[in-house]
GROMACS .gro file of C-alpha atoms in nm:
model
  200
    1UNK     CA    1  -1.224   4.714   6.940
    2UNK     CA    2  -0.941   4.473   7.008
    3UNK     CA    3  -1.178   4.180   6.973
    4UNK     CA    4  -1.288   4.304   6.633
    5UNK     CA    5  -0.928   4.324   6.508
    6UNK     CA    6  -0.850   3.972   6.629
    7UNK     CA    7  -1.161   3.832   6.461
    8UNK     CA    8  -1.071   4.010   6.139
    9UNK     CA    9  -0.714   3.872   6.154
   10UNK     CA   10  -0.845   3.519   6.218
   11UNK     CA   11  -1.092   3.544   5.936
   12UNK     CA   12  -0.821   3.673   5.706
   13UNK     CA   13  -0.592   3.384   5.801
   14UNK     CA   14  -0.868   3.129   5.752
   15UNK     CA   15  -0.960   3.285   5.420
   16UNK     CA   16  -0.598   3.290   5.303
   17UNK     CA   17  -0.549   2.924   5.395
   18UNK     CA   18  -0.866   2.825   5.216
   19UNK     CA   19  -0.762   3.015   4.909
   20UNK     CA   20  -0.425   2.836   4.911
   21UNK     CA   21  -0.593   2.499   4.959
   22UNK     CA   22  -0.846   2.564   4.683
   23UNK     CA   23  -0.568   2.689   4.455
   24UNK     CA   24  -0.362   2.375   4.519
   25UNK     CA   25  -0.662   2.152   4.458
   26UNK     CA   26  -0.742   2.337   4.133
   27UNK     CA   27  -0.383   2.299   4.013
   28UNK     CA   28  -0.382   1.926   4.096
   29UNK     CA   29  -0.705   1.850   3.907
   30UNK     CA   30  -0.596   2.069   3.616
   31UNK     CA   31  -0.262   1.885   3.597
   32UNK     CA   32  -0.433   1.546   3.618
   33UNK     CA   33  -0.671   1.645   3.337
   34UNK     CA   34  -0.384   1.774   3.123
   35UNK     CA   35  -0.181   1.461   3.189
   36UNK     CA   36  -0.476   1.243   3.095
   37UNK     CA   37  -0.526   1.443   2.773
   38UNK     CA   38  -0.155   1.413   2.691
   39UNK     CA   39  -0.162   1.037   2.747
   40UNK     CA   40  -0.458   1.006   2.512
   41UNK     CA   41  -0.280   1.221   2.255
   42UNK     CA   42   0.037   1.009   2.280
   43UNK     CA   43  -0.174   0.696   2.242
   44UNK     CA   44  -0.336   0.840   1.929
   45UNK     CA   45   0.005   0.941   1.792
   46UNK     CA   46   0.139   0.591   1.857
   47UNK     CA   47  -0.154   0.447   1.664
   48UNK     CA   48  -0.102   0.700   1.386
   49UNK     CA   49   0.270   0.618   1.370
   50UNK     CA   50   0.191   0.247   1.338
   51UNK     CA   51  -0.059   0.326   1.062
   52UNK     CA   52   0.197   0.545   0.880
   53UNK     CA   53   0.458   0.270   0.910
   54UNK     CA   54   0.213   0.016   0.767
   55UNK     CA   55   0.125   0.249   0.476
   56UNK     CA   56   0.495   0.316   0.406
   57UNK     CA   57   0.566  -0.059   0.405
   58UNK     CA   58   0.278  -0.120   0.164
   59UNK     CA   59   0.395   0.165  -0.061
   60UNK     CA   60   0.751   0.024  -0.066
   61UNK     CA   61   0.608  -0.316  -0.159
   62UNK     CA   62   0.401  -0.164  -0.441
   63UNK     CA   63   0.703   0.029  -0.574
   64UNK     CA   64   0.910  -0.289  -0.574
   65UNK     CA   65   0.630  -0.475  -0.750
   66UNK     CA   66   0.605  -0.201  -1.017
   67UNK     CA   67   0.984  -0.213  -1.059
   68UNK     CA   68   0.981  -0.591  -1.098
   69UNK     CA   69   0.662  -0.598  -1.307
   70UNK     CA   70   0.628  -0.270  -1.499
   71UNK     CA   71   0.304  -0.216  -1.689
   72UNK     CA   72   0.376  -0.191  -2.059
   73UNK     CA   73   0.093  -0.215  -2.311
   74UNK     CA   74   0.009  -0.020  -2.626
   75UNK     CA   75  -0.234  -0.017  -2.917
   76UNK     CA   76  -0.211   0.206  -3.224
   77UNK     CA   77  -0.420   0.237  -3.540
   78UNK     CA   78  -0.323   0.324  -3.896
   79UNK     CA   79  -0.555   0.608  -4.005
   80UNK     CA   80  -0.445   0.653  -4.369
   81UNK     CA   81  -0.423   0.399  -4.649
   82UNK     CA   82  -0.056   0.342  -4.734
   83UNK     CA   83   0.051   0.284  -5.093
   84UNK     CA   84   0.384   0.152  -5.214
   85UNK     CA   85   0.598  -0.121  -5.069
   86UNK     CA   86   0.911  -0.191  -4.870
   87UNK     CA   87   0.873   0.077  -4.605
   88UNK     CA   88   0.825   0.130  -4.232
   89UNK     CA   89   0.457   0.163  -4.125
   90UNK     CA   90   0.365   0.443  -3.884
   91UNK     CA   91   0.058   0.346  -3.683
   92UNK     CA   92  -0.029   0.703  -3.596
   93UNK     CA   93  -0.342   0.699  -3.377
   94UNK     CA   94  -0.244   0.578  -3.029
   95UNK     CA   95  -0.542   0.446  -2.833
   96UNK     CA   96  -0.341   0.302  -2.542
   97UNK     CA   97   0.019   0.356  -2.438
   98UNK     CA   98   0.074   0.256  -2.075
   99UNK     CA   99   0.445   0.285  -2.005
  100UNK     CA  100   0.495   0.519  -2.306
  101UNK     CA  101   0.706   0.264  -2.491
  102UNK     CA  102   0.546   0.321  -2.832
  103UNK     CA  103   0.636   0.634  -3.029
  104UNK     CA  104   0.380   0.713  -3.304
  105UNK     CA  105   0.613   0.970  -3.466
  106UNK     CA  106   0.865   0.694  -3.535
  107UNK     CA  107   0.617   0.404  -3.554
  108UNK     CA  108   0.848   0.218  -3.318
  109UNK     CA  109   0.810   0.036  -2.987
  110UNK     CA  110   1.119   0.047  -2.763
  111UNK     CA  111   1.137  -0.222  -2.493
  112UNK     CA  112   1.179  -0.054  -2.153
  113UNK     CA  113   1.294  -0.373  -1.977
  114UNK     CA  114   1.423  -0.720  -2.057
  115UNK     CA  115   1.123  -0.944  -2.098
  116UNK     CA  116   0.887  -1.157  -2.302
  117UNK     CA  117   0.645  -0.949  -2.509
  118UNK     CA  118   0.335  -1.027  -2.709
  119UNK     CA  119   0.269  -0.831  -3.030
  120UNK     CA  120  -0.035  -0.832  -3.256
  121UNK     CA  121  -0.062  -0.697  -3.610
  122UNK     CA  122  -0.387  -0.662  -3.804
  123UNK     CA  123  -0.360  -0.561  -4.169
  124UNK     CA  124  -0.629  -0.501  -4.432
  125UNK     CA  125  -0.658  -0.502  -4.810
  126UNK     CA  126  -0.930  -0.439  -5.067
  127UNK     CA  127  -1.049  -0.677  -5.339
  128UNK     CA  128  -0.781  -0.768  -5.589
  129UNK     CA  129  -0.497  -0.645  -5.368
  130UNK     CA  130  -0.274  -0.796  -5.102
  131UNK     CA  131   0.006  -0.705  -4.863
  132UNK     CA  132   0.267  -0.875  -4.646
  133UNK     CA  133   0.379  -0.709  -4.322
  134UNK     CA  134   0.685  -0.803  -4.118
  135UNK     CA  135   0.731  -0.757  -3.747
  136UNK     CA  136   1.093  -0.646  -3.710
  137UNK     CA  137   1.292  -0.648  -3.386
  138UNK     CA  138   1.605  -0.438  -3.440
  139UNK     CA  139   1.695  -0.575  -3.786
  140UNK     CA  140   1.553  -0.927  -3.755
  141UNK     CA  141   1.212  -1.034  -3.889
  142UNK     CA  142   1.038  -1.208  -3.597
  143UNK     CA  143   0.687  -1.240  -3.741
  144UNK     CA  144   0.480  -1.199  -4.053
  145UNK     CA  145   0.115  -1.143  -4.148
  146UNK     CA  146  -0.035  -1.163  -4.496
  147UNK     CA  147  -0.364  -1.033  -4.628
  148UNK     CA  148  -0.549  -1.033  -4.960
  149UNK     CA  149  -0.855  -1.147  -5.148
  150UNK     CA  150  -0.950  -1.135  -5.513
  151UNK     CA  151  -1.296  -0.987  -5.446
  152UNK     CA  152  -1.354  -0.865  -5.091
  153UNK     CA  153  -1.203  -0.633  -4.833
  154UNK     CA  154  -1.008  -0.858  -4.599
  155UNK     CA  155  -0.838  -0.808  -4.263
  156UNK     CA  156  -0.597  -1.059  -4.111
  157UNK     CA  157  -0.437  -1.071  -3.766
  158UNK     CA  158  -0.143  -1.256  -3.623
  159UNK     CA  159   0.009  -1.268  -3.276
  160UNK     CA  160   0.378  -1.306  -3.197
  161UNK     CA  161   0.581  -1.371  -2.882
  162UNK     CA  162   0.925  -1.213  -2.870
  163UNK     CA  163   1.200  -1.206  -2.608
  164UNK     CA  164   1.355  -0.859  -2.602
  165UNK     CA  165   1.633  -0.681  -2.420
  166UNK     CA  166   1.591  -0.331  -2.282
  167UNK     CA  167   1.618  -0.071  -2.564
  168UNK     CA  168   1.546  -0.320  -2.845
  169UNK     CA  169   1.314  -0.158  -3.098
  170UNK     CA  170   1.021  -0.323  -3.272
  171UNK     CA  171   0.828  -0.195  -3.574
  172UNK     CA  172   0.613  -0.307  -3.868
  173UNK     CA  173   0.754  -0.308  -4.220
  174UNK     CA  174   0.570  -0.355  -4.550
  175UNK     CA  175   0.753  -0.603  -4.770
  176UNK     CA  176   0.843  -0.550  -5.133
  177UNK     CA  177   0.552  -0.782  -5.220
  178UNK     CA  178   0.197  -0.646  -5.236
  179UNK     CA  179   0.078  -0.298  -5.325
  180UNK     CA  180  -0.100  -0.113  -5.044
  181UNK     CA  181  -0.244  -0.136  -4.695
  182UNK     CA  182  -0.609  -0.037  -4.667
  183UNK     CA  183  -0.706   0.175  -4.363
  184UNK     CA  184  -1.053   0.239  -4.224
  185UNK     CA  185  -1.086   0.502  -3.953
  186UNK     CA  186  -1.449   0.398  -3.900
  187UNK     CA  187  -1.343   0.042  -3.817
  188UNK     CA  188  -1.020   0.141  -3.640
  189UNK     CA  189  -0.812  -0.088  -3.863
  190UNK     CA  190  -0.532  -0.183  -3.922
  191UNK     CA  191  -0.373  -0.198  -3.575
  192UNK     CA  192  -0.041  -0.271  -3.409
  193UNK     CA  193  -0.033  -0.360  -3.041
  194UNK     CA  194   0.189  -0.513  -2.777
  195UNK     CA  195   0.212  -0.600  -2.411
  196UNK     CA  196   0.484  -0.704  -2.169
  197UNK     CA  197   0.397  -1.051  -2.044
  198UNK     CA  198   0.674  -1.075  -1.785
  199UNK     CA  199   1.023  -0.945  -1.716
  200UNK     CA  200   1.322  -1.174  -1.765
   0.00000   0.00000   0.00000
């Protein structure tokens, strides 16, 4: 009976020691695995942080480029024939207005930045009629286009380069000479357009 108790106690001791050793080994390998996973995660986060930093640097560069070189371009059509003379022309159908510098309700382009701009005017007339259009910057005539033929419908274009300051306004005015401007919605004429070539 005594021998049985001793054997049981020994077995219990051996079993308890084994359990402790196995438990310690399990904890060690679990910790090593977790540490390895954490190291990989940190490595991935470091790579992600570098990528984020690179993207932020590229975005800052793009923003600076947009600030230094804003995109400004517009094109507008005249949809109705205009009779009479000596008045402001409202090119009412806007087909392009990147930068929103042209206002069709006022028929006026307002320069958003100091720069050199290119403007184009196309005007049309029918046989036996003519018109003269001025490109006006603020109150100064900076360009002119004429159109007319004794027999045929005629359209004429002219391109102008103008240095403007921010908030200068530009519009097209029909002179006192001539009688009306012919419009053709089918052809998309006449037109008034402009683009910022570069900032100054």
